[in-house]
Short mmCIF file of N, CA and C in Angstrom, two decimals:
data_model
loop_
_atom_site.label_atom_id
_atom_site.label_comp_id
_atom_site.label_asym_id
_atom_site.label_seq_id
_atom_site.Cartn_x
_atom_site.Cartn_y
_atom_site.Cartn_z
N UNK M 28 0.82 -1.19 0.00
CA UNK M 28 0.00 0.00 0.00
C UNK M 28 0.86 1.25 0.00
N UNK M 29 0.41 2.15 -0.32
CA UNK M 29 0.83 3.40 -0.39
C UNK M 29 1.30 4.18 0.81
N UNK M 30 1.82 4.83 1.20
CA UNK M 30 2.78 5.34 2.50
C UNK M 30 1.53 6.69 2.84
N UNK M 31 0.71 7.00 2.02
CA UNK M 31 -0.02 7.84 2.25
C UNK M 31 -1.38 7.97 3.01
N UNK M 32 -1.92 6.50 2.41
CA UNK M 32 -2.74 5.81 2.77
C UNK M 32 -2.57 5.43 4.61
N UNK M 33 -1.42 4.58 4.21
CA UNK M 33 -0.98 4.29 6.39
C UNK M 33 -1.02 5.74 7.09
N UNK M 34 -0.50 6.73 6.55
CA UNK M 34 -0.48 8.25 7.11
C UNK M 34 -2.00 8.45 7.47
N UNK M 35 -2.53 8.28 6.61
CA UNK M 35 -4.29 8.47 6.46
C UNK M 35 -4.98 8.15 7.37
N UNK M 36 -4.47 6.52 7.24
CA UNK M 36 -5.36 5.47 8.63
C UNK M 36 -4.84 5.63 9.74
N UNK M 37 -3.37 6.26 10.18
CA UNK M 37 -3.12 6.37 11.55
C UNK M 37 -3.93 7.89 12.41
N UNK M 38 -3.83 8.81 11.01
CA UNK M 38 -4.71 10.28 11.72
C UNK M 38 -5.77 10.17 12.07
N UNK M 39 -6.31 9.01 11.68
CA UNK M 39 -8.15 8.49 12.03
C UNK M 39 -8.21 7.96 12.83
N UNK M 40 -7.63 6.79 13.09
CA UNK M 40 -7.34 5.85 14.52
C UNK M 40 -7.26 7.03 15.74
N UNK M 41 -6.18 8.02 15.82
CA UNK M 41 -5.64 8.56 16.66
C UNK M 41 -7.17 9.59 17.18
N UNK M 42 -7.55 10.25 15.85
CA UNK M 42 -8.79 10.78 15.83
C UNK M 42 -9.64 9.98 16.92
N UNK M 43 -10.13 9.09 16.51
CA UNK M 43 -10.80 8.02 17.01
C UNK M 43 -10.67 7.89 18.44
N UNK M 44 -9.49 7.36 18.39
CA UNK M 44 -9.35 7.52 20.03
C UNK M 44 -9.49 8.42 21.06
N UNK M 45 -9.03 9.17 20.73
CA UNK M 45 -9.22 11.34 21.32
C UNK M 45 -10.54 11.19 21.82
N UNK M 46 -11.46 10.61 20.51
CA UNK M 46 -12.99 11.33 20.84
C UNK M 46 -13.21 10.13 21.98
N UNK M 47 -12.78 8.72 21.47
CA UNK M 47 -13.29 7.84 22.71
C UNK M 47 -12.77 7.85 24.43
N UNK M 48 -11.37 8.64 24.24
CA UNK M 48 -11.39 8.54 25.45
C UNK M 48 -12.14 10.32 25.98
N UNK M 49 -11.72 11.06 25.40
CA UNK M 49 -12.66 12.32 25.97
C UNK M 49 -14.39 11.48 26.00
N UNK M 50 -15.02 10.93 25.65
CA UNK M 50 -16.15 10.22 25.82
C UNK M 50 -16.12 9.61 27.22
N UNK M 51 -15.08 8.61 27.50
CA UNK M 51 -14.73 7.69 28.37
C UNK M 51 -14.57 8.92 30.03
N UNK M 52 -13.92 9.89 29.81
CA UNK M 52 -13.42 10.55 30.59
C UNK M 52 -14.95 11.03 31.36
N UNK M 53 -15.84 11.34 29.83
CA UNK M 53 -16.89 12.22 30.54
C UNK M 53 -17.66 11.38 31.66
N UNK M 54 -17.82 9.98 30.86
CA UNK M 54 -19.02 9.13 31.46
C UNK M 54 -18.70 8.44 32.40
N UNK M 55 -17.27 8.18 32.90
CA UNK M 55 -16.89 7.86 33.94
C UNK M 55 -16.86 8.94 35.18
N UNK M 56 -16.70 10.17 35.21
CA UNK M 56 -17.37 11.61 36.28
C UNK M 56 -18.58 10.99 36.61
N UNK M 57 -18.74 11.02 37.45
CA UNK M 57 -20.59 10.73 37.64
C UNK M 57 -20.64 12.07 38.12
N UNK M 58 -20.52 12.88 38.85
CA UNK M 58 -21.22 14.48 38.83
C UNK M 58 -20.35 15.46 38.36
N UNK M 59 -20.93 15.73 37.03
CA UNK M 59 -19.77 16.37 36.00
C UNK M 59 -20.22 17.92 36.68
N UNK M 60 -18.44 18.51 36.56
CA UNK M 60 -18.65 19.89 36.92
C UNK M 60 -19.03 20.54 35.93
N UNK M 61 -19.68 22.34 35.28
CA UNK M 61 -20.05 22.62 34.75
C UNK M 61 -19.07 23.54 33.81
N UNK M 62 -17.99 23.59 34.96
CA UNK M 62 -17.05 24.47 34.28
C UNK M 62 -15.99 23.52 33.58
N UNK M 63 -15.50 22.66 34.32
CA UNK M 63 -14.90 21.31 33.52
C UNK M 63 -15.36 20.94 32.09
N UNK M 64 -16.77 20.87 31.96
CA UNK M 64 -17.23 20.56 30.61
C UNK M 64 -17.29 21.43 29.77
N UNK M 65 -17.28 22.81 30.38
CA UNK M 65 -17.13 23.61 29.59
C UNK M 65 -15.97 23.94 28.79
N UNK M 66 -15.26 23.82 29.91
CA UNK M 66 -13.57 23.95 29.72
C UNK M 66 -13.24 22.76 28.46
N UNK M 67 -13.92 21.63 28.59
CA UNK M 67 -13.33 20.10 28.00
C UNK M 67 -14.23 20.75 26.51
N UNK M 68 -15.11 21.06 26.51
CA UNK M 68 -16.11 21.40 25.40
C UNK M 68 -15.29 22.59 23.87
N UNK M 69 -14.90 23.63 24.90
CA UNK M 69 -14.23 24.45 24.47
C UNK M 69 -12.62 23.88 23.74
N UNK M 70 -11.96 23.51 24.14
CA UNK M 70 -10.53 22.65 24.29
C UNK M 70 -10.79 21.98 23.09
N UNK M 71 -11.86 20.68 22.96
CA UNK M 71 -12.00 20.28 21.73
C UNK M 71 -12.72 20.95 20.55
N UNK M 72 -13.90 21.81 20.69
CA UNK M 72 -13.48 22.96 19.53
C UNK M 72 -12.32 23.65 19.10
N UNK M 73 -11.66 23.95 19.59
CA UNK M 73 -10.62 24.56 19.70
C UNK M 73 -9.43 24.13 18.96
N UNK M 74 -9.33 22.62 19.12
CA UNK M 74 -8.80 21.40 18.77
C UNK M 74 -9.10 20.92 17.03
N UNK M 75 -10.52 21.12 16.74
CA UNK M 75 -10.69 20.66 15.78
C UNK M 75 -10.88 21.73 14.92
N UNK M 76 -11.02 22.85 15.17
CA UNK M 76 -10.91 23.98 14.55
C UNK M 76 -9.48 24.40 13.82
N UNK M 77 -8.01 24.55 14.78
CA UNK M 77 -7.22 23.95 14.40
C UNK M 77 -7.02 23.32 13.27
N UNK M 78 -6.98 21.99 13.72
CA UNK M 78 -6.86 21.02 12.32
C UNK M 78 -7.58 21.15 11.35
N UNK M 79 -8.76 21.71 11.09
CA UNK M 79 -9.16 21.82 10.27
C UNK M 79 -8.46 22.99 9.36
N UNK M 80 -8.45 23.91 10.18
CA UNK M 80 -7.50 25.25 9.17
C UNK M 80 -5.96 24.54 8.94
N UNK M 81 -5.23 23.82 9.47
CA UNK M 81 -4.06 23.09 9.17
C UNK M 81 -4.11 22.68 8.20
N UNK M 82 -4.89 21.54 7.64
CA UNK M 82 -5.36 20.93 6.45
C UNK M 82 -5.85 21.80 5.61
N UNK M 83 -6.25 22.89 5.86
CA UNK M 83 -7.03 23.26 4.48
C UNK M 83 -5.75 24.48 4.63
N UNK M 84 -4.86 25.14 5.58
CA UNK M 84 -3.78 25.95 4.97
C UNK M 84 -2.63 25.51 4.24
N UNK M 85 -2.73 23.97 4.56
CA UNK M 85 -1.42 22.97 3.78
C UNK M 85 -2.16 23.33 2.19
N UNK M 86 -3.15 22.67 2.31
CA UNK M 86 -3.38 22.65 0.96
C UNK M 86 -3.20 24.03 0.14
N UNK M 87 -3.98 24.94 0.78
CA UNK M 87 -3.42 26.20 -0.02
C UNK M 87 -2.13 26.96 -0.03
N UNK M 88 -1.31 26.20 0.72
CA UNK M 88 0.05 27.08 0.42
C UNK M 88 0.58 26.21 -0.66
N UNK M 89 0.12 24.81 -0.93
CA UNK M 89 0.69 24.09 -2.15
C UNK M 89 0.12 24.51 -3.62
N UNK M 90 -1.04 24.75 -3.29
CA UNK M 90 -1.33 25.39 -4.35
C UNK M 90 -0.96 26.67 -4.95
N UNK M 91 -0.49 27.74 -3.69
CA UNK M 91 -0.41 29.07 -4.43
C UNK M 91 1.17 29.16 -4.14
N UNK M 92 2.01 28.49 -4.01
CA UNK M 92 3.34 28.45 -3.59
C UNK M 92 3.57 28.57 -2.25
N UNK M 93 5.16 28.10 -1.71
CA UNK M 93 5.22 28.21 -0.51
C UNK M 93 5.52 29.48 -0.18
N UNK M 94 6.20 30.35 -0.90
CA UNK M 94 6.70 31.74 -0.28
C UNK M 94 5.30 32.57 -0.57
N UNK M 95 4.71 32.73 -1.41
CA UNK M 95 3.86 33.87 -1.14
C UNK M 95 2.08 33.31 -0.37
N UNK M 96 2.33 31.91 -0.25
CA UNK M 96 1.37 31.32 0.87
C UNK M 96 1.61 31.68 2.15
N UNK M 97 2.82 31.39 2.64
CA UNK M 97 3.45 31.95 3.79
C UNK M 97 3.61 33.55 4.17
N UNK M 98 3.95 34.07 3.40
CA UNK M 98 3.44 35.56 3.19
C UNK M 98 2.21 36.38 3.51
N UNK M 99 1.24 35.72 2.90
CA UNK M 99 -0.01 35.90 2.95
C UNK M 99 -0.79 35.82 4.31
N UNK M 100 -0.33 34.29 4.58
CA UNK M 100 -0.07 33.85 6.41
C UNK M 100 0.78 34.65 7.51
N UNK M 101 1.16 34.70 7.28
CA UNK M 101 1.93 35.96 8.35
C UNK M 101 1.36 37.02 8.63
N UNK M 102 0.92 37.95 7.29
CA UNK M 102 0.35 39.04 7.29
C UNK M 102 -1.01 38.76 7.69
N UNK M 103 -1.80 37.91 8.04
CA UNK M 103 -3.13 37.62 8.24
C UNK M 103 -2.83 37.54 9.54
N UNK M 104 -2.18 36.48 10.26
CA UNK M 104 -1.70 36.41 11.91
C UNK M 104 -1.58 37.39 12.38
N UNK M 105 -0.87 38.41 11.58
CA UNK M 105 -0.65 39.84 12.36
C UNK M 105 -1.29 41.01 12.73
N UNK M 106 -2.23 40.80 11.60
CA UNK M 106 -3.64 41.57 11.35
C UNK M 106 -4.86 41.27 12.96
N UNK M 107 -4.81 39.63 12.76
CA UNK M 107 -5.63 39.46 13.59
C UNK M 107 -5.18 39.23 14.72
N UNK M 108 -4.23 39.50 15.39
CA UNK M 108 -3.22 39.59 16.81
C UNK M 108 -3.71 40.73 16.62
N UNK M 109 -3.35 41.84 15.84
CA UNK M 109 -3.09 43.22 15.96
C UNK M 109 -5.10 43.63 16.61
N UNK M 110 -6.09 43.16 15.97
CA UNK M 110 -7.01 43.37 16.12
C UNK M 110 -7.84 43.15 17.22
N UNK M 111 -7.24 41.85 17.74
CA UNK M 111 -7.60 41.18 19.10
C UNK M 111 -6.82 42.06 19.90
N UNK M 112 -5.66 42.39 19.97
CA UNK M 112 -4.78 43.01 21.37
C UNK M 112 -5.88 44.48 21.32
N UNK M 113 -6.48 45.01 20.19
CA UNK M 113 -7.76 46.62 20.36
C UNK M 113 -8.21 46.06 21.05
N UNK M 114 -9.00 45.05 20.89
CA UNK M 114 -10.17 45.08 21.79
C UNK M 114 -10.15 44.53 22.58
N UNK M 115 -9.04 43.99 23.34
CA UNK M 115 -8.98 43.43 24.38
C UNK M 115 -8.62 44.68 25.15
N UNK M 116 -7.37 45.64 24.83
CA UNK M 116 -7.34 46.99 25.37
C UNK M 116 -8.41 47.83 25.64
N UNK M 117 -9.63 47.65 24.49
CA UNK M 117 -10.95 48.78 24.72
C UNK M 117 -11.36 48.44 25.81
N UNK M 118 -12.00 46.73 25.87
CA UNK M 118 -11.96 46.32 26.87
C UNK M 118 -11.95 46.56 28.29
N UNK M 119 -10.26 46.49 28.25
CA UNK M 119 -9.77 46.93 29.94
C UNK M 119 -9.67 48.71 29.87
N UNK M 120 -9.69 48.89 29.09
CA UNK M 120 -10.41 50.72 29.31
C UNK M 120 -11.40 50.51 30.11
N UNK M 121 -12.52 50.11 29.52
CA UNK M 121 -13.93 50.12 29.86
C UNK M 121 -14.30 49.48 31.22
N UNK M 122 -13.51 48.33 31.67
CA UNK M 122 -13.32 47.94 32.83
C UNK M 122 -12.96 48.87 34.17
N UNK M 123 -11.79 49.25 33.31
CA UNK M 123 -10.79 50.62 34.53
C UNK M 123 -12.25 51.81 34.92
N UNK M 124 -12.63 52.04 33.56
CA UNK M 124 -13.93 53.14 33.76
C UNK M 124 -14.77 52.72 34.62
N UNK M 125 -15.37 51.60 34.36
CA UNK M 125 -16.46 50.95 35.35
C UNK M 125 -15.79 50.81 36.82
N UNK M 126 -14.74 50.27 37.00
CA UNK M 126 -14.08 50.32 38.35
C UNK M 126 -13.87 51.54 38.85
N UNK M 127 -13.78 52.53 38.57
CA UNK M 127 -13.72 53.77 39.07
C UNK M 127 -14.77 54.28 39.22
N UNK M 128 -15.93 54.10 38.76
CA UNK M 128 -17.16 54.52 39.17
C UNK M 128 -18.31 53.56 40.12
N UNK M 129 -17.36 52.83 40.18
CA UNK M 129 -18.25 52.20 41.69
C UNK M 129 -17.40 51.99 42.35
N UNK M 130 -16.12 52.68 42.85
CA UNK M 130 -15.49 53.33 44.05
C UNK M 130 -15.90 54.81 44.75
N UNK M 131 -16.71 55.72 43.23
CA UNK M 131 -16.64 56.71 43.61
C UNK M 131 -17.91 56.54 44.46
N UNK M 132 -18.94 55.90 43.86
CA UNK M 132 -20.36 54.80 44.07
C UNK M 132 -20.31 54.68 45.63
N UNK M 133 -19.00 54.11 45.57
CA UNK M 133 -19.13 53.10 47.06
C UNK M 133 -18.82 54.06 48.01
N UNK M 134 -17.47 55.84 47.94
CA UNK M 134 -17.79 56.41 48.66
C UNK M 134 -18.67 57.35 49.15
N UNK M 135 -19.30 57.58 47.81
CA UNK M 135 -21.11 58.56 47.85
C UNK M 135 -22.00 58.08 49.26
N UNK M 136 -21.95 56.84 49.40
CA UNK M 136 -22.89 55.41 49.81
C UNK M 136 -22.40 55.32 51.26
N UNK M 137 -20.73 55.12 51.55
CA UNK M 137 -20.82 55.71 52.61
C UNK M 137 -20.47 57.06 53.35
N UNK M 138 -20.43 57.93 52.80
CA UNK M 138 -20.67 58.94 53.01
C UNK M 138 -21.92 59.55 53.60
N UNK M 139 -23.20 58.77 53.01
CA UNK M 139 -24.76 58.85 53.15
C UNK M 139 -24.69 58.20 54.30
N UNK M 140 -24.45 57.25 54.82
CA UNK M 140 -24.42 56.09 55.71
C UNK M 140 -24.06 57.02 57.24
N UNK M 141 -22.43 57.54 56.74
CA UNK M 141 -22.09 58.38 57.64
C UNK M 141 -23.61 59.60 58.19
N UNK M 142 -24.08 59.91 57.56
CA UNK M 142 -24.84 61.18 57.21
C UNK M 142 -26.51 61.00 58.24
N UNK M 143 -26.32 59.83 57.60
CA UNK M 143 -27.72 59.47 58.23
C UNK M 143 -27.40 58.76 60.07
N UNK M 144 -26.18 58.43 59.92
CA UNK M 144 -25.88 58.19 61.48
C UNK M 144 -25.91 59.61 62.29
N UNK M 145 -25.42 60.51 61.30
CA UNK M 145 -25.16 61.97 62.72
C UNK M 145 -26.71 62.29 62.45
N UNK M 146 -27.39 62.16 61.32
CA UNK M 146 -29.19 62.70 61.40
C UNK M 146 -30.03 62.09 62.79
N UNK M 147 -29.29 60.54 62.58
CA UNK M 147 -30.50 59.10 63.79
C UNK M 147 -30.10 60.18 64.98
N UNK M 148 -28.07 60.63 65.27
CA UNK M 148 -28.15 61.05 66.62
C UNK M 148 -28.86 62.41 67.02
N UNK M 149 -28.64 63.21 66.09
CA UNK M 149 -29.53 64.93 66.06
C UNK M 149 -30.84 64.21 66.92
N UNK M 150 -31.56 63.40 65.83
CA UNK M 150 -32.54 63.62 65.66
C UNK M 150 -33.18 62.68 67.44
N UNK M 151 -32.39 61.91 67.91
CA UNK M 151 -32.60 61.07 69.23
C UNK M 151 -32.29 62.01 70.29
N UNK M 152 -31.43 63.15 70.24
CA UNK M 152 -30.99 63.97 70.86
C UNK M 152 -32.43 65.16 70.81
N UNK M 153 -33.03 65.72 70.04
CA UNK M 153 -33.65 66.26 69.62
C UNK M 153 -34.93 66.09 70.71
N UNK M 154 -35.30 64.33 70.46
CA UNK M 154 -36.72 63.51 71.50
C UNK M 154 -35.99 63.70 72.59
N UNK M 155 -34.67 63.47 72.83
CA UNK M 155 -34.95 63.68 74.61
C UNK M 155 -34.99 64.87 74.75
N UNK M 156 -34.67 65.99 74.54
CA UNK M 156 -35.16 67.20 75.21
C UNK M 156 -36.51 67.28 75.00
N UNK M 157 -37.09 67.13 73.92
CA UNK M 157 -38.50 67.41 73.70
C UNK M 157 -39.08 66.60 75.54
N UNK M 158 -38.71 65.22 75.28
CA UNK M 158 -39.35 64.37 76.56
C UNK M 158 -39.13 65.64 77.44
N UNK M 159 -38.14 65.59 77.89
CA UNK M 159 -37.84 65.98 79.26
C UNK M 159 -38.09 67.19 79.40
N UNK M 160 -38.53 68.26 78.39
CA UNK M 160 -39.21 69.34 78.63
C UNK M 160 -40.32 69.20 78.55
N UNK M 161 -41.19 67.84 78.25
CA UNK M 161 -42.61 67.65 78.69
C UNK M 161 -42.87 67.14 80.07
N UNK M 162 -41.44 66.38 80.58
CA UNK M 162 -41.91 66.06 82.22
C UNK M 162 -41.55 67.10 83.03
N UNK M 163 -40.84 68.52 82.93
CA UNK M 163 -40.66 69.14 83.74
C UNK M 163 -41.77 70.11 83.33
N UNK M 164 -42.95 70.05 82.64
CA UNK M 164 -44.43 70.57 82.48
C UNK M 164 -44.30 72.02 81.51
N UNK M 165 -43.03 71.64 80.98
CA UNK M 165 -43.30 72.81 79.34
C UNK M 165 -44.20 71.96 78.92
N UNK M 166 -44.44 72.95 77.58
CA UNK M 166 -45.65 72.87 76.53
C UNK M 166 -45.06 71.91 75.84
N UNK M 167 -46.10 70.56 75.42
CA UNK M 167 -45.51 69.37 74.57
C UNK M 167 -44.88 69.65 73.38
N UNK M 168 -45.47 70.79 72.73
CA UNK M 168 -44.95 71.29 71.32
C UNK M 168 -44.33 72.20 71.61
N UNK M 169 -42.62 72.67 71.66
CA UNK M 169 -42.07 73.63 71.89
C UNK M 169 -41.56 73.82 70.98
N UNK M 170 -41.00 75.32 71.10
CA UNK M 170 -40.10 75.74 69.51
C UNK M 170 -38.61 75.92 70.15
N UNK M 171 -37.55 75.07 69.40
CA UNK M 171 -36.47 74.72 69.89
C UNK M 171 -35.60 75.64 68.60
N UNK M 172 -35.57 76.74 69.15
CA UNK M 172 -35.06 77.93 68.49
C UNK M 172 -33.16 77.66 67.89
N UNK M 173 -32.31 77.39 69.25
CA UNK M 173 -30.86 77.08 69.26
C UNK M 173 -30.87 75.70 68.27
N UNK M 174 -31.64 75.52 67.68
CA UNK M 174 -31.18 74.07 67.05
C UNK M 174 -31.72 73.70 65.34
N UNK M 175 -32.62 75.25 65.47
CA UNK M 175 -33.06 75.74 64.09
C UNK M 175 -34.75 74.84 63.90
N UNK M 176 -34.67 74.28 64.82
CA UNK M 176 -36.10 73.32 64.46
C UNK M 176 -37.11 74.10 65.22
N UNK M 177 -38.39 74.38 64.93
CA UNK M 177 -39.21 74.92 65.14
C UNK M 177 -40.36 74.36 64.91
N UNK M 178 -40.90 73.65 66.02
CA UNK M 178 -42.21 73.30 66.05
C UNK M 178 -43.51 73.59 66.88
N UNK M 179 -44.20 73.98 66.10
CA UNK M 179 -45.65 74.99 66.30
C UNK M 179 -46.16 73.95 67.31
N UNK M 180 -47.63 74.47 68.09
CA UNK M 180 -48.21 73.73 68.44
C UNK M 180 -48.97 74.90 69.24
N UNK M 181 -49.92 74.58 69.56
CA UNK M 181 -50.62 75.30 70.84
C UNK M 181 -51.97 75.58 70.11
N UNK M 182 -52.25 77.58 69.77
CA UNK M 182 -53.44 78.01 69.61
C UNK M 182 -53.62 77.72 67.93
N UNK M 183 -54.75 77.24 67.68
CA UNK M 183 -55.29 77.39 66.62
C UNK M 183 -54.62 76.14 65.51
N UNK M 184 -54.63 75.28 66.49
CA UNK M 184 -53.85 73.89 65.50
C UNK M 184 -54.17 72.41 66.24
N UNK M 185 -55.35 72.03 65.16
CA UNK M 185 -56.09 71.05 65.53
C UNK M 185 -55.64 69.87 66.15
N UNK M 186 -54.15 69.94 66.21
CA UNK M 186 -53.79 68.49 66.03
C UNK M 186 -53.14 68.56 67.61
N UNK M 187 -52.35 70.08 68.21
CA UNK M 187 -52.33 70.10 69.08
C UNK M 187 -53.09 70.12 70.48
N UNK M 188 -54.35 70.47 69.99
CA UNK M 188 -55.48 70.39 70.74
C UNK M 188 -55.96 69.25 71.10
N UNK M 189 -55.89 67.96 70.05
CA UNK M 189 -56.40 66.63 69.94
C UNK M 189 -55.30 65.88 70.96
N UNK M 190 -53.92 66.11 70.62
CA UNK M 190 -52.87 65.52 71.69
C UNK M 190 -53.00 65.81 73.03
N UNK M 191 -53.24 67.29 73.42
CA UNK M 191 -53.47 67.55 74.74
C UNK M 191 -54.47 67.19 75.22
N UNK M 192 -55.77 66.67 74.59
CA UNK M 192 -56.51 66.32 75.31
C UNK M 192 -56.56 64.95 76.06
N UNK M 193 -55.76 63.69 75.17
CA UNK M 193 -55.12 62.64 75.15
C UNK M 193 -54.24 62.33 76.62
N UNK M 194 -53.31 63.49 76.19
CA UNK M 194 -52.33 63.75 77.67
C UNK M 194 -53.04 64.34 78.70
N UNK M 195 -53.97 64.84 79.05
CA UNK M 195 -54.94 64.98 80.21
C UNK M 195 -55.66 63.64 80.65
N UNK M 196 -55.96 63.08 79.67
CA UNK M 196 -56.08 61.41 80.17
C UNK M 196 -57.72 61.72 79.45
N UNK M 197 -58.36 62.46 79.10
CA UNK M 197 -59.78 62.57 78.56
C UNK M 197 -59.83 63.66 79.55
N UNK M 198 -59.92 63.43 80.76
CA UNK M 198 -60.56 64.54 81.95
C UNK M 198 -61.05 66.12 81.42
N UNK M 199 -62.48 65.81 81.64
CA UNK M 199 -62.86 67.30 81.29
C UNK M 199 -62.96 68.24 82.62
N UNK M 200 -62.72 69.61 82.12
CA UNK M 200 -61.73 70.47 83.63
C UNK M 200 -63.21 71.21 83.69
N UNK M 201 -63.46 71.23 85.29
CA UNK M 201 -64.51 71.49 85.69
C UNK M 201 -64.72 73.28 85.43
N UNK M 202 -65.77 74.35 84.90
CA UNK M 202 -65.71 75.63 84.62
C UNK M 202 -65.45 76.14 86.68
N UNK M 203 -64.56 77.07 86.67
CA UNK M 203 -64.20 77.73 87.85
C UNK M 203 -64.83 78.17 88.50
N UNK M 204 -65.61 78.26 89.81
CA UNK M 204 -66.92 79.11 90.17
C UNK M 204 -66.37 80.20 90.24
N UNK M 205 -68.02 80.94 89.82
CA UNK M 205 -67.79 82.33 89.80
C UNK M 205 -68.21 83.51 90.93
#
């Protein structure tokens, strides 16, 4: 037989085997990981993609000569290196951008955090005086001038009228004799 032929039948065999034991490999895992198969999935595309452009670049550098096949090849590799290293750079631009804006994100966030802690204390600081100027028998609604807050209450405001009556316990106040 022909020396070409044995060349032939050993790339098939070998073929052959590849796929049976990557087969063998899978079905023996009993809980296949997802990234493994992915990984194994990828690897043999990858693989046969390859060979396939191998075989079909042999053939065309025999056909169009070896020096300006090779030529042609080079300048194509370089093109598409050159094209992949853009956008892998735009890429990590766009990354760096995004990373910098959810640092600035993250100190806005706590900054607010900070913000709303000194508001909880104002504002807890705020109820105890209010309390404690209602147990030493000020007016429940006072206007707390030094602290810029100012809250109404007394004549002509329904709502203060409705509370005080509450805080009297209901008790209606007997008219004064006259």
């Amino acid at each position: 037989m022909d020396s070409q032929v044995w060349v032939a039948l050993a790339l098939s065999l070998v073929g052959g085997f590849s796929t049976s034991l990557g087969a063998l490999f899978v079905i023996l895992n009993q809980a296949p990981n997802l990234k493994m198969l992915g990984l194994l999935q990828g690897f043999a595309a990858g693989l046969m993609l390859s060979i396939s452009f191998f075989d079909l670049a042999h053939n065309a550098i025999n056909s169009i000569g070896f020096l300006k096949g090779n030529l042609w090849a080079c300048v194509e590799s370089m093109t598409a290196v050159t094209n992949l290293s853009n956008r892998l750079q735009s890429r990590t631009n766009e990354v760096q951008h995004l990373n910098s804006q959810l640092a600035l994100l993250q100190r806005m966030y706590k900054d607010a955090r900070a913000e709303i802690s000194v508001l909880r204390a104002e504002n807890k600081e705020l109820k105890r005086k209010a309390t404690v100027m209602f147990r030493l028998g000020g007016p429940p609604y006072a206007a707390v001038e030094e602290q810029g807050v100012n809250v109404l209450g007394g004549v002509g405001n329904p709502e203060a009228t409705s509370s005080r009556a509450v805080q009297d316990g209901g008790k209606k106040k007997r008219p004064a004799a006259e």
